[in-house]
Amino acid sequence: MKTLVTASWVIAHDGRSHVEIPDGAVLTDGDTIVDVGARAELDHHQADERIDLGDAVITPGLIDLDALTDIDHLILDSWASPDLSSGFTWSTEYFAAPRAVFDDAQRRTVREYALTQLALHGVTSYMPIASEVHSDWAETYEDSVAMAEVSAKLGLRAFLGPSFRSGVNVIGAGGRRTVAFDEEAGRRGLADALRFLDHSTRLADPLVTGVLLPCRIETLTPGLLRDVAEAAHERGVLVRLHALQGMSERDFIQHTYRRTPLQLIAESGLLSDRLIVPHGVVLDVHPEVLGNDTGDVAVLAGAGVSIVHCPLTNARYAHNLHTFGGYRAQGVNLCLGTDSFPPDLIRGIDVGTQVAKIQAGDLGRSHLAGYFEALWTGGATALHRPDLGRLAAGATADLAAFALDDFCMGVTEDPLRTLVLNGSARDAVLTMVAGRVVMRDGSIPGVDLPALRRAGQQLFDVMRAAYPERDHRHRTADELFPPVFPRR
């Protein structure tokens, strides 16, 4: 089936770079883009369906490689003092007898809620991230099977696998943070992950790709890291490893293994172009480490590692990449993720570009084009999918479109600058994956958004109420999460 999608702007790819086409059109045939160009040039094509989006910008589908597939906890824990935040981590007491806050049906609803949010925000391809705080350990084979089913029903492009770990961050009675280990749980988790790789192969669904998604590096033993590297090499699959993320991670690994996190990754055999690392912040160039370049960034670039930059979440947790432009200049493949709610990569780009200006002291060094390249072609490079992240003949028909006609959007200058400065991903009016319309004008076939919103709120309330049992001081939820102003 041929579909002609038209709008006031199209962001195409000419084989060298992205280009802006006024009054443009994209012609798809099944799951493939046949042609991209000016509307006047493509209007003669016979099409089974024509979708005119009016004053909007059509872009490659957004690629989110740290996509929230959970009920977000950042709204709770990104405001807290150190004293309060100590209550958000498992206590050693809780580690001895953890429980899953949600049952299987509730976890499935959580996934549906989160994946629906991705579709509404223009995301076409994603790798999931969910908190393990409210689980009884990490994720399971069954979790990923259920997520694949929900994702396939919606029509999103998923790179899936259960998270797994050997340990968990805990707080002792004295308030000291460390990692408590259950190495057998880590081995079971990897076995589940390998089992899901087999399941994804049997599915033979082009929208579901199995990958390995271990948890944070400090919660993995060196032995498990080596096993992951060996399995990834044998199977030829991608690995995403949360690492180089914070000073507590670095301090724990250096104290425990006499290695930096980057050295531990290298020694495990994971350094390659199949490794994807959120967030890649704490390296030698970070001011709390050395504040100068002794080669860490070059190591990542030389190995072909992809760094998932999450600028909105970084800002909310008071982190910075040092710097986006510096990593790019050394050849690191940067891609983007959201990591928290909302899954709004446009707001993320806005925050990232403003931070870049501040760091450089130069309005001309926002790297706006670089951020969009990271979003589209950087994500495609990380996934080893050159058919994604670009609108060009022969590419896969994954598209997003964002309205520019709302009065609150203001005036339009450059469509991308206008979208970033005046809009957000909530302005998405079309999400298309493999030539199929997943979302149109805020509506997703078969999804009751008001009912799903109510279910999401109920599950969030359950999650919030469970924090006191994990807190080493057993403070109430209202004590842990005080309102902005006193309530009466």
Coordinates of C-alpha atoms in Angstrom, one line a residue:
M1 CA 0.0 0.0 0.0
K2 CA 1.3 3.4 -1.0
T3 CA 0.9 6.4 1.3
L4 CA 1.7 10.0 0.5
V5 CA 2.4 12.1 3.6
T6 CA 2.6 15.9 3.1
A7 CA 3.3 18.9 5.4
S8 CA 4.7 22.4 5.3
W9 CA 8.2 21.0 6.1
V10 CA 10.0 17.7 5.7
I11 CA 13.4 16.9 7.2
A12 CA 14.9 14.6 4.5
H13 CA 18.4 13.1 4.1
D14 CA 20.4 13.7 0.9
G15 CA 23.0 11.0 1.5
R16 CA 25.4 13.5 3.2
S17 CA 23.2 15.2 5.8
H18 CA 19.7 16.1 6.8
V19 CA 18.1 18.8 4.7
E20 CA 15.0 20.9 5.2
I21 CA 12.4 20.8 2.4
P22 CA 9.6 23.4 2.5
D23 CA 6.1 22.1 1.4
G24 CA 7.4 18.6 1.3
A25 CA 6.2 15.1 0.9
V26 CA 7.2 11.5 1.8
L27 CA 5.9 8.6 -0.2
T28 CA 5.9 5.1 1.4
D29 CA 5.2 1.7 0.0
G30 CA 4.6 -0.8 2.7
D31 CA 7.4 -0.5 5.2
T32 CA 9.8 1.4 2.9
I33 CA 10.2 5.0 1.8
V34 CA 10.0 5.3 -1.9
D35 CA 10.6 9.0 -2.4
V36 CA 11.1 12.2 -0.5
G37 CA 10.9 15.7 -1.9
A38 CA 8.8 18.7 -2.6
R39 CA 5.1 18.2 -2.7
A40 CA 4.9 19.4 -6.2
E41 CA 7.4 16.8 -7.4
L42 CA 5.6 13.9 -5.6
D43 CA 2.0 14.9 -6.1
H44 CA 1.7 13.0 -9.4
H45 CA 2.3 9.6 -7.7
Q46 CA -0.6 7.3 -7.4
A47 CA -1.2 6.7 -3.6
D48 CA -3.7 4.5 -1.8
E49 CA -3.8 7.0 1.0
R50 CA -2.9 10.6 1.4
I51 CA -2.2 12.2 4.7
D52 CA -1.9 16.0 4.7
L53 CA -0.6 17.3 8.0
G54 CA -0.9 20.9 7.1
D55 CA 1.5 23.3 9.0
A56 CA 3.7 20.7 10.5
V57 CA 7.2 19.3 10.2
I58 CA 7.8 15.6 9.2
T59 CA 10.9 14.1 10.7
P60 CA 12.5 10.7 10.9
G61 CA 11.0 8.7 13.8
L62 CA 12.5 9.5 17.1
I63 CA 14.9 6.9 18.5
D64 CA 14.9 6.7 22.3
L65 CA 17.7 4.4 23.6
D66 CA 16.9 4.9 27.3
A67 CA 13.1 4.9 27.1
L68 CA 11.0 4.9 30.2
T69 CA 8.8 1.8 30.3
D70 CA 7.6 2.4 33.9
I71 CA 5.6 4.6 36.1
D72 CA 8.1 7.4 36.6
H73 CA 9.9 7.8 40.0
L74 CA 11.8 11.0 39.1
I75 CA 8.8 13.1 40.1
L76 CA 9.4 11.8 43.6
D77 CA 13.2 11.6 43.9
S78 CA 14.7 14.5 41.9
W79 CA 13.9 17.1 44.6
A80 CA 15.2 15.5 47.7
S81 CA 18.0 16.4 50.2
P82 CA 20.6 13.7 50.9
D83 CA 18.8 12.9 54.1
L84 CA 15.5 12.2 52.3
S85 CA 17.1 10.5 49.3
S86 CA 18.6 7.9 51.6
G87 CA 15.1 6.6 52.0
F88 CA 14.6 5.9 48.3
T89 CA 17.2 3.0 48.2
W90 CA 16.6 -0.5 49.6
S91 CA 17.6 -0.9 53.2
T92 CA 19.8 -3.9 54.1
E93 CA 16.7 -5.1 56.1
Y94 CA 14.6 -5.0 52.9
F95 CA 17.3 -6.7 50.9
A96 CA 16.9 -9.8 53.1
A97 CA 13.2 -10.1 52.2
P98 CA 12.2 -8.0 49.1
R99 CA 8.8 -8.1 47.4
A100 CA 7.4 -7.1 44.1
V101 CA 5.2 -4.1 44.5
F102 CA 3.2 -4.9 41.3
D103 CA 1.8 -8.2 40.3
D104 CA 2.1 -9.5 36.7
A105 CA -1.1 -7.9 35.5
Q106 CA -0.1 -4.5 37.0
R107 CA 3.3 -4.7 35.5
R108 CA 1.7 -5.3 32.1
T109 CA -0.5 -2.2 32.6
V110 CA 2.6 -0.2 33.5
R111 CA 4.2 -1.2 30.3
E112 CA 1.1 -0.3 28.2
Y113 CA 1.0 3.1 30.0
A114 CA 4.6 3.8 29.3
L115 CA 4.7 2.5 25.7
T116 CA 1.6 4.5 24.9
Q117 CA 3.4 7.6 26.1
L118 CA 6.3 6.9 23.7
A119 CA 3.9 6.7 20.8
L120 CA 2.2 9.9 21.7
H121 CA 5.6 11.7 21.9
G122 CA 6.8 10.6 18.4
V123 CA 9.1 7.8 19.4
T124 CA 9.3 5.0 16.9
S125 CA 12.3 2.9 18.1
Y126 CA 13.2 2.3 21.7
M127 CA 15.2 0.4 24.2
P128 CA 13.4 0.2 27.6
I129 CA 14.5 1.3 31.0
A130 CA 12.5 0.7 34.2
S131 CA 13.2 1.1 37.8
E132 CA 14.1 -2.1 39.8
V133 CA 13.3 -0.3 43.1
H134 CA 9.7 -1.6 43.1
S135 CA 10.5 -5.1 41.9
D136 CA 11.7 -8.1 44.0
W137 CA 15.0 -8.1 42.1
A138 CA 15.2 -7.1 38.4
E139 CA 13.1 -8.1 35.4
T140 CA 12.3 -11.6 34.1
Y141 CA 11.9 -13.5 30.9
E142 CA 8.2 -13.2 31.3
D143 CA 8.4 -9.4 31.8
S144 CA 10.0 -9.1 28.4
V145 CA 7.7 -11.5 26.7
A146 CA 4.7 -9.4 27.9
M147 CA 6.4 -6.1 26.9
A148 CA 7.0 -7.5 23.4
E149 CA 3.3 -8.4 23.1
V150 CA 2.2 -4.9 24.3
S151 CA 4.8 -3.2 22.0
A152 CA 3.7 -5.3 19.0
K153 CA 0.1 -4.5 19.6
L154 CA 0.9 -0.8 19.5
G155 CA 3.2 -1.2 16.6
L156 CA 6.4 0.3 18.0
R157 CA 10.0 -0.9 17.1
A158 CA 11.4 -2.5 20.2
F159 CA 14.9 -3.6 21.2
L160 CA 14.1 -5.7 24.2
G161 CA 15.5 -7.9 26.9
P162 CA 15.0 -8.3 30.7
S163 CA 17.3 -6.3 33.0
F164 CA 19.5 -8.3 35.3
R165 CA 22.0 -7.8 38.0
S166 CA 24.1 -9.5 40.7
G167 CA 23.6 -6.8 43.3
V168 CA 21.5 -3.9 44.5
N169 CA 22.4 -0.5 46.0
V170 CA 21.4 -0.6 49.7
I171 CA 21.6 1.7 52.7
G172 CA 22.7 0.3 56.0
A173 CA 21.3 1.2 59.4
G174 CA 23.9 3.9 59.8
G175 CA 23.0 5.5 56.5
R176 CA 26.1 4.1 54.7
R177 CA 25.5 3.3 51.0
T178 CA 27.0 0.1 49.5
V179 CA 26.0 -2.8 47.2
A180 CA 24.6 -6.0 48.5
F181 CA 25.1 -9.0 46.2
D182 CA 23.2 -12.2 45.2
E183 CA 25.4 -13.6 42.5
E184 CA 23.1 -16.5 41.8
A185 CA 20.3 -14.1 41.0
G186 CA 22.7 -12.5 38.5
R187 CA 23.3 -15.8 36.8
R188 CA 19.6 -16.5 36.7
G189 CA 19.0 -13.1 35.2
L190 CA 21.5 -13.6 32.4
A191 CA 19.9 -17.0 31.7
D192 CA 16.5 -15.3 31.4
A193 CA 18.1 -12.7 29.0
L194 CA 19.5 -15.4 26.8
R195 CA 16.2 -17.2 26.8
F196 CA 14.5 -14.1 25.6
L197 CA 17.0 -13.8 22.8
D198 CA 15.9 -17.2 21.6
H199 CA 12.3 -16.1 22.0
S200 CA 12.8 -13.0 19.9
T201 CA 14.4 -15.1 17.2
R202 CA 11.4 -17.4 17.2
L203 CA 9.0 -14.5 17.0
A204 CA 10.6 -13.5 13.6
D205 CA 8.9 -10.1 14.1
P206 CA 10.9 -7.2 12.4
L207 CA 9.6 -4.9 15.2
V208 CA 11.2 -6.9 18.0
T209 CA 14.9 -7.3 18.3
G210 CA 16.5 -9.1 21.3
V211 CA 19.3 -7.3 23.1
L212 CA 21.2 -7.7 26.4
L213 CA 20.3 -5.1 29.0
P214 CA 22.2 -5.6 32.2
C215 CA 21.6 -3.0 35.0
R216 CA 24.0 -0.5 36.4
I217 CA 27.7 -1.5 36.3
E218 CA 28.2 -1.3 40.1
T219 CA 25.5 -4.0 40.5
L220 CA 27.3 -6.5 38.2
T221 CA 30.2 -8.6 39.3
P222 CA 33.3 -8.7 37.0
G223 CA 32.4 -12.3 36.3
L224 CA 28.9 -11.5 35.1
L225 CA 30.3 -8.7 33.0
R226 CA 32.6 -11.1 31.3
D227 CA 29.8 -13.6 30.8
V228 CA 27.7 -10.8 29.2
A229 CA 30.6 -9.9 26.8
E230 CA 31.0 -13.5 25.8
A231 CA 27.3 -14.1 25.2
A232 CA 27.1 -10.8 23.2
H233 CA 30.1 -11.9 21.0
E234 CA 28.7 -15.4 20.4
R235 CA 25.2 -14.2 19.6
G236 CA 26.2 -11.0 17.8
V237 CA 23.8 -8.9 19.8
L238 CA 23.9 -5.4 21.2
V239 CA 24.6 -4.7 24.9
R240 CA 23.4 -1.6 26.8
L241 CA 25.1 -1.0 30.1
H242 CA 24.4 1.9 32.4
A243 CA 27.8 3.1 33.4
L244 CA 30.1 6.1 33.9
Q245 CA 27.0 7.6 35.5
G246 CA 27.8 9.0 38.9
M247 CA 30.5 9.5 41.5
S248 CA 29.1 6.9 43.8
E249 CA 29.4 4.3 41.1
R250 CA 33.0 5.3 40.4
D251 CA 33.9 5.4 44.1
F252 CA 32.4 1.9 44.8
I253 CA 34.2 0.3 41.8
Q254 CA 37.5 1.9 42.5
H255 CA 37.3 0.9 46.2
T256 CA 36.1 -2.7 45.5
Y257 CA 38.1 -3.6 42.3
R258 CA 40.9 -1.0 42.2
R259 CA 39.7 -0.2 38.7
T260 CA 37.8 2.7 37.2
P261 CA 34.5 1.8 35.6
L262 CA 35.9 2.3 32.2
Q263 CA 38.9 0.0 33.0
L264 CA 36.4 -2.6 34.3
I265 CA 34.4 -2.4 31.1
A266 CA 37.5 -2.8 28.9
E267 CA 38.8 -5.8 30.9
S268 CA 35.4 -7.5 30.6
G269 CA 35.7 -7.5 26.8
L270 CA 32.6 -5.3 26.3
L271 CA 34.3 -2.4 24.6
S272 CA 33.1 -2.5 21.0
D273 CA 30.7 -0.9 18.6
R274 CA 28.0 -3.1 20.0
L275 CA 28.1 -1.5 23.4
I276 CA 25.6 1.3 24.2
V277 CA 26.3 3.2 27.4
P278 CA 23.9 5.6 29.1
H279 CA 25.1 8.1 30.4
G280 CA 28.8 8.3 29.9
V281 CA 29.2 11.4 32.1
V282 CA 31.8 10.5 34.7
L283 CA 35.1 10.3 32.8
D284 CA 38.5 12.0 33.3
V285 CA 37.1 15.2 31.7
H286 CA 34.5 15.5 34.4
P287 CA 35.4 18.2 36.9
E288 CA 34.9 16.0 39.9
V289 CA 37.3 13.4 38.5
L290 CA 40.3 15.1 36.9
G291 CA 38.7 17.9 34.9
N292 CA 41.1 17.3 31.9
D293 CA 41.4 14.9 29.1
T294 CA 43.8 12.0 29.6
G295 CA 42.3 9.7 27.0
D296 CA 39.0 8.3 28.4
V297 CA 36.8 9.8 25.6
A298 CA 39.3 8.6 23.0
V299 CA 39.0 5.1 24.3
L300 CA 35.3 5.1 23.8
A301 CA 35.6 6.7 20.4
G302 CA 38.2 4.2 19.3
A303 CA 36.1 1.2 20.3
G304 CA 33.0 2.6 18.6
V305 CA 31.0 2.7 21.8
S306 CA 27.7 4.7 21.6
I307 CA 26.9 7.0 24.5
V308 CA 23.2 7.7 25.2
H309 CA 22.9 11.3 26.3
C310 CA 19.9 12.0 28.4
P311 CA 20.0 15.8 28.8
L312 CA 16.7 16.4 30.5
T313 CA 17.2 13.7 33.1
N314 CA 20.8 14.8 33.6
A315 CA 19.7 18.3 34.4
R316 CA 17.0 17.1 36.8
Y317 CA 19.6 15.1 38.7
A318 CA 22.2 17.9 38.5
H319 CA 24.5 16.2 36.0
N320 CA 26.2 17.5 32.9
L321 CA 28.0 15.9 30.0
H322 CA 31.5 17.5 29.7
T323 CA 30.8 18.2 26.9
F324 CA 28.4 17.2 24.0
G325 CA 30.6 19.1 21.5
G326 CA 33.8 17.7 23.0
Y327 CA 32.6 14.1 22.7
R328 CA 31.5 14.6 19.1
A329 CA 34.8 16.3 18.2
Q330 CA 36.7 13.1 19.3
G331 CA 34.4 10.9 17.2
V332 CA 32.1 9.4 19.9
N333 CA 28.8 8.3 18.5
L334 CA 26.2 10.1 20.6
C335 CA 22.6 9.1 20.6
L336 CA 19.7 10.3 22.8
G337 CA 17.5 8.9 25.5
T338 CA 14.8 10.2 27.9
D339 CA 15.4 7.9 30.9
S340 CA 12.4 9.5 32.8
F341 CA 9.1 11.1 32.3
P342 CA 8.1 12.7 30.1
P343 CA 9.6 10.8 27.2
D344 CA 10.1 14.1 25.4
L345 CA 13.2 14.1 23.3
I346 CA 12.4 17.6 22.0
R347 CA 12.5 19.1 25.5
G348 CA 15.7 17.1 26.0
I349 CA 17.2 18.7 23.0
D350 CA 16.1 22.1 24.3
V351 CA 17.8 21.6 27.7
G352 CA 20.9 20.1 26.1
T353 CA 21.4 23.0 23.7
Q354 CA 21.0 25.6 26.4
V355 CA 23.5 23.7 28.6
A356 CA 25.9 23.6 25.7
K357 CA 25.6 27.4 25.3
I358 CA 26.3 27.9 29.0
Q359 CA 29.3 25.6 29.0
A360 CA 30.8 27.3 26.0
G361 CA 29.8 30.8 26.8
D362 CA 28.9 31.1 23.2
L363 CA 25.3 31.3 21.7
G364 CA 26.7 29.9 18.5
R365 CA 27.7 26.6 20.0
S366 CA 24.4 25.2 20.9
H367 CA 25.0 22.1 18.7
L368 CA 21.3 22.0 17.6
A369 CA 22.1 20.2 14.4
G370 CA 24.3 17.9 16.3
Y371 CA 21.6 17.0 18.8
F372 CA 19.2 16.2 16.0
E373 CA 21.9 14.1 14.3
A374 CA 22.3 12.2 17.6
L375 CA 18.6 11.7 17.8
W376 CA 18.3 10.2 14.4
T377 CA 21.5 9.0 12.7
G378 CA 23.3 8.6 16.0
G379 CA 20.6 6.3 17.3
A380 CA 20.5 4.4 14.0
T381 CA 24.3 3.9 14.2
A382 CA 24.1 2.6 17.8
L383 CA 21.5 0.1 16.7
H384 CA 23.4 -0.9 13.6
R385 CA 20.4 0.0 11.5
P386 CA 21.4 2.5 8.7
D387 CA 17.9 2.2 7.4
L388 CA 16.5 4.1 10.4
G389 CA 16.9 7.7 11.4
R390 CA 16.7 9.2 8.0
L391 CA 14.0 10.1 5.4
A392 CA 15.4 8.9 2.1
A393 CA 14.4 6.5 -0.7
G394 CA 15.1 3.0 0.4
A395 CA 15.0 3.8 4.2
T396 CA 12.5 2.2 6.5
A397 CA 9.3 4.1 6.8
D398 CA 9.5 5.3 10.4
L399 CA 8.2 8.8 10.6
A400 CA 7.1 11.4 13.2
A401 CA 5.5 14.7 12.6
F402 CA 4.9 17.7 14.9
A403 CA 2.3 20.4 14.4
L404 CA 3.5 24.0 14.1
D405 CA 0.1 25.6 13.7
D406 CA -1.0 26.0 17.4
F407 CA -1.3 29.6 18.4
C408 CA 0.8 28.9 21.5
M409 CA 3.7 27.8 19.2
G410 CA 4.1 31.4 18.2
V411 CA 5.6 32.3 14.8
T412 CA 7.6 29.9 12.7
E413 CA 11.1 30.6 11.6
D414 CA 13.3 27.5 11.0
P415 CA 10.9 24.5 11.8
L416 CA 13.3 22.7 14.0
R417 CA 14.4 25.8 16.0
T418 CA 10.7 26.7 16.4
L419 CA 9.8 23.2 17.6
V420 CA 12.7 23.1 20.1
L421 CA 12.3 26.6 21.5
N422 CA 8.5 26.9 21.4
G423 CA 7.1 23.4 21.4
S424 CA 7.7 19.9 22.7
A425 CA 7.2 16.3 21.6
R426 CA 3.6 16.7 22.9
D427 CA 3.1 18.5 19.6
A428 CA 3.4 15.2 17.8
V429 CA 0.5 14.6 15.4
L430 CA 1.8 11.5 13.6
T431 CA 3.9 8.5 14.6
M432 CA 4.4 5.9 11.8
V433 CA 6.4 2.7 12.2
A434 CA 7.2 0.5 9.2
G435 CA 4.6 2.4 7.1
R436 CA 1.8 1.8 9.7
V437 CA 0.2 4.8 11.4
V438 CA 0.6 4.1 15.2
M439 CA -0.6 7.5 16.4
R440 CA -2.6 10.2 14.6
D441 CA -3.6 13.5 16.2
G442 CA -3.2 12.2 19.8
S443 CA -5.2 9.0 19.2
I444 CA -3.9 5.4 19.2
P445 CA -6.2 2.7 17.8
G446 CA -7.5 0.4 20.6
V447 CA -6.2 2.5 23.5
D448 CA -8.6 4.1 25.9
L449 CA -6.4 7.0 27.1
P450 CA -8.6 8.3 29.9
A451 CA -8.9 4.8 31.4
L452 CA -5.2 4.2 31.0
R453 CA -4.4 7.5 32.7
R454 CA -6.6 6.5 35.7
A455 CA -4.9 3.1 35.9
G456 CA -1.5 4.8 35.7
Q457 CA -2.4 7.1 38.6
Q458 CA -3.6 4.2 40.7
L459 CA -0.4 2.3 40.1
F460 CA 1.7 5.4 40.9
D461 CA -0.1 5.7 44.2
V462 CA 0.7 2.1 45.0
M463 CA 4.3 2.6 44.1
R464 CA 4.6 5.8 46.2
A465 CA 3.0 4.1 49.2
A466 CA 5.6 1.3 49.2
Y467 CA 8.6 3.4 49.7
P468 CA 8.4 3.4 53.6
E469 CA 9.0 -0.3 53.8
R470 CA 12.3 0.0 52.0
D471 CA 13.5 3.1 53.9
H472 CA 16.1 2.3 56.5
R473 CA 14.3 4.7 58.9
H474 CA 10.7 3.7 57.8
R475 CA 9.6 7.2 57.3
T476 CA 6.1 7.7 55.9
A477 CA 5.5 8.5 52.3
D478 CA 4.4 12.0 53.2
E479 CA 7.6 12.5 55.2
L480 CA 9.7 11.2 52.3
F481 CA 7.9 13.3 49.7
P482 CA 6.8 16.6 51.2
P483 CA 4.7 19.0 49.1
V484 CA 6.1 22.2 47.6
F485 CA 4.1 24.2 50.2
P486 CA 2.5 22.9 53.4
R487 CA -1.0 21.5 52.8
R488 CA -4.0 22.3 54.9

